Coordinates of C-alpha atoms and ligand atoms in Angstrom, one line a residue:
M3 CA 19.2 -9.0 -20.4
N4 CA 18.3 -5.6 -21.7
Y5 CA 19.3 -2.5 -19.5
A6 CA 17.5 0.5 -21.0
E7 CA 19.2 3.8 -20.4
N8 CA 17.2 7.0 -19.6
F9 CA 14.0 5.0 -19.4
C10 CA 10.7 6.9 -18.9
L11 CA 8.7 5.5 -16.0
G12 CA 5.6 7.8 -16.6
H13 CA 3.4 4.8 -17.5
L14 CA 4.8 2.6 -14.7
N15 CA 3.7 4.8 -11.7
S16 CA 0.1 5.3 -10.9
F17 CA 0.5 9.0 -10.1
N18 CA 1.6 9.4 -13.7
L19 CA 4.6 11.6 -12.8
P20 CA 7.2 11.9 -15.6
C21 CA 10.4 10.2 -14.4
C22 CA 13.5 9.3 -16.3
A23 CA 15.3 6.4 -14.7
E24 CA 19.1 6.2 -15.3
Y25 CA 18.7 2.4 -16.0
F26 CA 15.7 0.1 -16.2
C27 CA 15.3 -3.6 -16.5
S28 CA 12.6 -6.2 -15.9
V29 CA 13.2 -9.5 -14.3
S30 CA 11.0 -12.6 -14.5
S31 CA 13.2 -15.2 -12.8
I32 CA 15.6 -15.3 -9.9
G33 CA 18.5 -15.9 -12.3
E34 CA 17.6 -12.6 -14.1
L35 CA 17.5 -10.9 -10.7
Y36 CA 21.0 -12.1 -9.8
E37 CA 22.2 -10.8 -13.1
A38 CA 20.6 -7.4 -12.6
V39 CA 22.0 -7.1 -9.1
E40 CA 25.5 -7.9 -10.5
F41 CA 25.0 -5.2 -13.2
A42 CA 24.1 -2.7 -10.5
K43 CA 27.0 -3.6 -8.3
T44 CA 29.5 -3.5 -11.2
N45 CA 28.3 -0.1 -12.3
N46 CA 27.9 1.2 -8.8
L47 CA 24.2 1.9 -9.2
A48 CA 21.6 2.1 -6.4
I49 CA 18.8 -0.5 -6.9
V50 CA 15.2 0.6 -7.0
P51 CA 12.8 -2.3 -7.1
L52 CA 9.5 -1.6 -8.8
G53 CA 6.2 -3.5 -8.4
G54 CA 2.9 -2.0 -9.7
G55 CA 4.1 1.5 -9.1
T56 CA 0.9 2.3 -7.1
N57 CA 2.5 3.4 -3.8
I58 CA 5.5 5.4 -4.9
I59 CA 6.1 9.0 -5.9
L60 CA 8.9 9.5 -8.4
P61 CA 11.1 12.5 -9.1
P62 CA 11.8 13.8 -12.6
I63 CA 15.2 12.1 -12.6
L64 CA 15.9 8.8 -10.8
K65 CA 19.5 7.7 -10.4
G66 CA 20.3 4.0 -10.3
L67 CA 18.9 0.8 -11.8
V68 CA 15.1 0.4 -11.6
I69 CA 14.3 -3.4 -11.5
R70 CA 10.8 -4.2 -12.3
I71 CA 9.8 -7.3 -10.4
D72 CA 7.9 -9.4 -12.9
L73 CA 8.1 -12.8 -11.0
K74 CA 4.8 -14.6 -11.8
G75 CA 3.2 -17.9 -10.6
S76 CA 1.5 -19.5 -7.6
S77 CA 1.0 -22.8 -5.8
I78 CA -1.5 -24.1 -3.3
T79 CA -0.8 -26.9 -0.8
P80 CA -3.1 -29.9 -1.0
Y81 CA -6.1 -30.5 1.3
I82 CA -5.1 -32.4 4.4
F83 CA -7.7 -34.3 6.4
D84 CA -9.0 -32.3 9.4
Q85 CA -6.9 -29.3 8.5
P86 CA -9.2 -26.3 7.9
W87 CA -6.7 -24.3 5.9
R88 CA -4.3 -24.5 2.9
E89 CA -1.3 -22.3 2.0
L90 CA -1.3 -20.2 -1.1
T91 CA 2.2 -19.0 -2.3
L92 CA 2.2 -16.2 -4.7
R93 CA 5.2 -14.8 -6.5
A94 CA 5.9 -11.1 -5.9
G95 CA 5.0 -9.8 -9.3
E96 CA 1.5 -11.2 -9.3
N97 CA -1.3 -8.5 -9.3
W98 CA -2.9 -8.4 -5.8
H99 CA -6.5 -8.1 -6.9
E100 CA -6.2 -10.9 -9.5
S101 CA -4.7 -13.0 -6.7
V102 CA -7.8 -12.3 -4.5
L103 CA -10.0 -13.6 -7.3
Y104 CA -7.7 -16.6 -7.8
S105 CA -8.0 -17.5 -4.1
L106 CA -11.8 -17.4 -4.3
S107 CA -11.9 -19.5 -7.4
N108 CA -9.9 -22.1 -5.5
K109 CA -12.2 -21.9 -2.5
L110 CA -9.6 -20.3 -0.4
F111 CA -11.0 -17.6 1.9
G112 CA -9.6 -14.6 3.9
M113 CA -8.4 -12.2 1.2
E114 CA -11.9 -11.0 0.1
N115 CA -12.0 -7.8 2.2
L116 CA -8.8 -6.7 0.5
S117 CA -10.3 -6.8 -3.1
L118 CA -9.3 -4.2 -5.6
I119 CA -6.3 -2.9 -3.7
P120 CA -3.9 -1.9 -6.6
G121 CA -0.4 -3.1 -6.8
T122 CA 1.6 -6.4 -6.6
V123 CA 1.8 -9.1 -4.0
G124 CA 5.4 -8.3 -3.0
A125 CA 4.6 -4.6 -2.3
A126 CA 1.5 -5.7 -0.3
V127 CA 3.8 -7.0 2.5
I128 CA 6.0 -3.9 2.6
Q129 CA 3.1 -1.7 3.7
N130 CA 0.9 -4.5 5.3
I131 CA -2.0 -3.5 3.1
G132 CA -5.3 -3.2 5.0
A133 CA -8.9 -2.3 4.2
Y134 CA -12.5 -3.0 5.4
G135 CA -11.5 -4.6 8.7
T136 CA -8.7 -6.9 7.4
E137 CA -5.0 -6.6 7.1
L138 CA -2.5 -8.8 5.2
S139 CA -1.0 -9.7 8.6
D140 CA -4.3 -11.6 9.4
F141 CA -3.3 -14.4 7.0
F142 CA 0.3 -13.9 6.0
V143 CA 2.8 -16.5 7.2
R144 CA 6.2 -16.0 5.6
L145 CA 8.0 -14.9 2.5
T146 CA 11.2 -15.5 0.7
A147 CA 13.4 -12.6 -0.3
F148 CA 16.7 -11.9 -2.1
D149 CA 19.3 -10.5 0.3
L150 CA 21.0 -7.8 -1.8
D151 CA 24.2 -7.7 0.3
Q152 CA 24.7 -11.5 0.5
E153 CA 23.2 -12.2 -2.9
S154 CA 21.3 -15.2 -1.4
V155 CA 17.7 -16.2 -1.0
V156 CA 16.4 -16.2 2.6
E157 CA 13.1 -17.1 4.2
I158 CA 11.6 -14.5 6.6
S159 CA 8.8 -15.4 9.0
K160 CA 5.8 -13.3 9.8
N161 CA 7.2 -12.5 13.2
D162 CA 10.4 -11.2 11.7
C163 CA 8.5 -9.0 9.2
K164 CA 7.3 -6.8 12.2
L165 CA 4.0 -6.0 10.4
G166 CA 2.1 -3.1 11.9
Y167 CA -0.5 -0.5 10.6
R168 CA 0.8 0.2 7.1
D169 CA 4.2 -0.8 8.3
S170 CA 6.8 -3.6 8.2
I171 CA 10.5 -4.1 8.7
F172 CA 11.0 -3.5 5.0
K173 CA 10.2 0.2 5.6
N174 CA 12.6 0.4 8.5
E175 CA 15.7 -1.8 9.4
Y176 CA 15.4 -3.8 6.2
K177 CA 14.7 -0.8 3.9
D178 CA 16.5 -1.4 0.5
K179 CA 18.2 -4.5 1.8
Y180 CA 15.9 -7.2 0.4
I181 CA 13.8 -7.8 -2.7
I182 CA 10.7 -9.9 -1.9
L183 CA 10.4 -13.0 -4.2
D184 CA 7.3 -14.8 -3.0
V185 CA 4.7 -14.5 -0.2
T186 CA 2.9 -17.4 1.5
L187 CA -0.6 -16.9 2.9
K188 CA -2.6 -19.3 5.2
L189 CA -6.2 -19.2 3.9
N190 CA -9.3 -21.0 5.2
N191 CA -11.1 -23.8 3.3
S192 CA -14.4 -22.3 4.5
P193 CA -15.3 -18.7 4.7
K194 CA -15.2 -16.6 7.9
I195 CA -17.1 -13.5 6.9
D196 CA -16.3 -10.2 8.5
I197 CA -18.6 -7.4 7.5
S198 CA -18.1 -5.4 10.7
Y199 CA -16.4 -2.4 9.0
P200 CA -19.1 0.4 8.8
D201 CA -19.1 0.6 5.0
L202 CA -19.6 -3.1 4.7
S203 CA -22.3 -3.5 7.4
A204 CA -24.2 -0.6 5.8
Y205 CA -23.9 -2.3 2.4
F206 CA -25.4 -5.5 3.7
S207 CA -27.8 -4.0 6.2
A208 CA -31.0 -4.9 4.2
S209 CA -30.1 -8.5 4.0
S210 CA -30.8 -11.0 6.8
E211 CA -28.5 -13.7 5.5
M212 CA -24.7 -13.7 5.9
P213 CA -23.2 -12.9 2.5
S214 CA -20.8 -15.3 0.7
A215 CA -17.1 -14.4 0.4
E216 CA -17.6 -13.7 -3.3
E217 CA -20.4 -11.3 -2.4
V218 CA -18.2 -9.5 0.1
A219 CA -15.5 -9.2 -2.6
A220 CA -18.0 -7.7 -5.0
A221 CA -19.3 -5.3 -2.3
V222 CA -15.7 -4.1 -1.6
V223 CA -15.2 -3.6 -5.3
E224 CA -18.4 -1.5 -5.5
I225 CA -17.6 0.5 -2.4
R226 CA -14.1 1.3 -3.5
N227 CA -15.3 2.2 -7.0
N228 CA -17.8 4.6 -5.5
K229 CA -15.5 6.2 -3.0
L230 CA -12.0 6.1 -4.5
P231 CA -10.8 7.7 -7.7
S232 CA -9.8 5.2 -10.5
I233 CA -6.2 5.3 -11.3
S234 CA -6.9 5.5 -15.1
E235 CA -9.1 8.5 -14.8
E236 CA -7.5 10.4 -11.9
P237 CA -3.9 9.2 -11.3
N238 CA -3.3 8.6 -7.6
V239 CA -1.5 6.3 -5.1
G240 CA -4.5 5.7 -2.8
S241 CA -4.3 7.1 0.7
F242 CA -1.5 9.7 0.8
F243 CA -1.4 9.9 4.6
K244 CA -1.7 7.4 7.4
N245 CA -4.4 7.7 10.0
P246 CA -2.7 9.0 13.1
I247 CA -2.9 6.7 16.1
F248 CA -2.5 8.0 19.7
S249 CA -2.6 6.7 23.2
K250 CA -5.7 7.9 25.0
K251 CA -3.5 10.0 27.3
K252 CA -1.9 11.8 24.4
F253 CA -5.3 12.3 22.8
E254 CA -6.6 13.9 26.0
S255 CA -3.7 16.3 25.9
L256 CA -4.5 17.2 22.3
L257 CA -8.2 17.9 23.3
A258 CA -7.0 20.2 26.0
K259 CA -5.8 22.6 23.3
G260 CA -9.5 23.4 22.9
N261 CA -9.9 22.8 19.2
I262 CA -12.7 20.9 17.4
L263 CA -10.9 17.6 17.7
K264 CA -13.5 16.5 20.3
T265 CA -16.0 16.1 17.5
A266 CA -13.6 13.8 15.5
P267 CA -15.0 10.3 14.6
T268 CA -12.3 8.5 16.5
I269 CA -12.0 4.7 16.3
A270 CA -10.8 2.6 19.2
I271 CA -7.8 0.4 18.2
N272 CA -7.6 -1.3 21.6
D273 CA -8.2 -0.3 25.3
S274 CA -5.4 2.3 25.3
H275 CA -5.2 3.6 21.7
I276 CA -7.4 5.5 19.3
K277 CA -7.2 6.3 15.6
I278 CA -8.3 9.7 14.2
P279 CA -9.3 9.6 10.5
A280 CA -6.7 11.7 8.6
A281 CA -9.6 12.2 6.0
W282 CA -11.5 14.1 8.7
L283 CA -8.5 16.3 9.7
I284 CA -7.9 17.2 6.0
D285 CA -11.6 17.8 5.5
K286 CA -11.9 20.1 8.5
C287 CA -8.9 22.1 7.3
G288 CA -10.9 22.9 4.1
F289 CA -8.8 21.0 1.6
K290 CA -11.4 18.5 0.4
G291 CA -12.2 18.8 -3.3
K292 CA -9.7 21.7 -3.8
N293 CA -7.2 21.9 -6.7
F294 CA -3.8 23.4 -6.4
G295 CA -2.3 23.7 -9.9
G296 CA -2.5 20.2 -11.3
I297 CA -2.8 18.5 -7.9
G298 CA -6.2 17.8 -6.4
V299 CA -7.5 16.7 -3.0
H300 CA -10.2 14.1 -3.9
K301 CA -13.8 15.3 -3.5
I302 CA -15.1 12.2 -1.7
Q303 CA -12.0 10.8 0.0
P304 CA -9.7 13.7 0.9
L305 CA -7.0 11.3 2.1
V306 CA -6.3 10.7 -1.6
L307 CA -4.4 13.2 -3.7
V308 CA -5.0 13.1 -7.5
N309 CA -2.9 14.2 -10.4
N310 CA -5.0 16.4 -12.7
S311 CA -2.1 18.0 -14.4
E312 CA -1.3 17.5 -18.1
F313 CA 0.3 14.2 -18.8
R314 CA 4.0 14.4 -18.1
N315 CA 3.9 17.8 -16.5
P316 CA 7.5 18.4 -15.5
Q317 CA 6.3 20.4 -12.5
G318 CA 4.2 17.6 -11.2
F319 CA 6.6 16.3 -8.5
S320 CA 7.4 19.8 -7.0
D321 CA 3.7 20.8 -7.2
L322 CA 2.8 17.7 -5.3
M323 CA 5.4 18.2 -2.7
S324 CA 4.2 21.7 -2.0
V325 CA 0.6 20.6 -1.7
V326 CA 1.7 17.9 0.7
K327 CA 3.6 20.4 2.8
N328 CA 0.6 22.8 2.8
I329 CA -1.7 20.0 4.1
R330 CA 0.8 18.8 6.7
D331 CA 1.5 22.3 8.0
R332 CA -2.1 23.3 8.2
V333 CA -3.2 20.1 10.0
Y334 CA -0.3 20.6 12.4
G335 CA -1.2 24.2 12.9
D336 CA -4.9 23.5 13.6
F337 CA -4.6 20.2 15.5
A338 CA -0.9 19.8 16.6
I339 CA -1.0 16.5 14.7
T340 CA 1.8 15.5 12.3
L341 CA 0.4 13.5 9.3
E342 CA 2.7 10.7 8.2
I343 CA 3.1 10.1 4.5
E344 CA 2.0 6.7 3.3
P345 CA 3.7 6.2 -0.2
R346 CA 7.4 6.0 -0.6
I347 CA 8.7 9.3 -2.0
Y348 CA 12.0 9.0 -4.0
G349 CA 14.1 12.0 -4.8
E350 CA 15.9 14.9 -3.2
L351 CA 12.9 17.0 -2.6
G352 CA 11.1 14.1 -0.9
Y353 CA 10.6 13.3 2.7
A354 CA 11.7 9.6 2.6
Ligands
LIG406 N1 -14.2 11.2 6.7 C1 -14.4 12.6 6.8 N2 -14.5 13.3 5.6 C2 -14.4 12.7 4.4 C3 -14.2 11.3 4.3 C4 -14.0 10.6 5.5 O1 -14.5 13.1 7.9 O2 -14.5 13.5 3.4 C5 -14.0 10.4 7.9 C6 -15.4 9.7 8.2 O3 -15.7 9.9 9.5 C7 -15.1 8.2 8.0 C8 -13.6 8.2 8.3 O4 -13.1 9.4 7.8 O5 -15.8 7.4 8.8 C9 -12.8 7.0 7.7 O6 -13.0 7.0 6.3 P1 -12.9 5.6 5.5 O7 -13.8 4.5 6.2 O8 -13.1 5.9 4.1 O9 -11.4 5.1 5.8 P2 -10.1 5.8 5.9 O10 -9.6 5.6 7.3 O11 -10.1 7.2 5.4 C10 -8.7 3.6 5.4 C11 -7.6 3.2 4.6 C12 -8.0 3.0 3.1 C13 -9.1 1.9 3.2 C14 -10.2 2.3 4.1 C15 -11.3 1.3 4.3 C16 -5.6 4.3 5.5 C17 -4.5 5.2 5.4 N3 -6.5 4.2 4.6 O12 -9.1 4.9 5.0 O13 -6.9 2.5 2.4 O14 -9.6 1.6 1.9 O15 -9.7 2.6 5.4 O16 -10.8 0.3 5.1 O17 -5.6 3.5 6.5 C18 -5.2 3.0 0.9 O18 -4.4 2.6 1.8 O19 -4.7 3.5 -0.2 C19 -6.6 3.0 1.2 C20 -7.5 3.5 0.3

């Protein structure tokens, strides 16, 4: 196996930040992964797994061994009489959106609302990807992972993954302890269309017939393309912040501070909790469409920060960190709400 030294990851992270990794390798089999882990342990190197690089922020210098997870392949269980579902197992390095299209081409339904989410299948579990009324947890059943301490392959059930809103055990107790190898999804043999998310119901409002799953996927692609910046034109990592979720009691106490929060388009999560769109908070603080050096707050979806700086701007990381700090300080100052950061930030200046 080839271990490249001082390897530039500029083209392997969607925020396009220049980053020099101490060591880099790419693995396409479990055997290669074993070998890479041994190399890291022998040389006392931290391990940094890399998927599509679409939800990470990298510092100019990254110590350790970056292992690109390039495990490819998939399998589908056979039809069983009277069983309305089949299981699709995808290896961690498969591209998420291509996997959605693959599921549809095999008449497997459930993933369509998550079309066009960038990144790989393995990374999808770590943050329990969600969009347009669906979350991965709606159809995820289990995964296999490589235990980095024990150097063994283990199966982890959905329950044990502790999936929540943009959250899983892999961001908490199991952080940096496992590398996800494959993911199994339980998908329906016939579509169960959900177009209740406002953007989707508006899209199909003129039609009296229920759309097909393929039409829902195409609609999601169109909505995302209209609303979110494309990674190739404006490098970004999607939503930079999570939407804050509060108990109704806590929300009442925030309202009592007398700010304009009472006009926020809140969304009920359940009987006791509500979500406030972070996009609205950032918008109300006046950041939408603004540029700070090379870092921009997107003009349509202010939850997304974009990298407009010159390619490989060495200041990119620290510029981004100061914009993030400005936004969080201002939102806290105006609303007493702390915005949680969504992507993983590596590096000393980072928050993670
Ligand atoms: N809004 C504003 N000003 C704006 C834009 C939006 O006030 O400039 C308010 C609107 O009231 C709108 C609300 O924000 O109704 C919510 O906006 P949107 O429906 O676009 O969704 P979001 O909550 O901002 C989340 C996900 C997205 C996902 C969409 C659609 C998070 C952190 N983000 O965004 O995920 O695509 O819902 O389901 O939960 C991602 O994770 O990278 C991502 C793009």
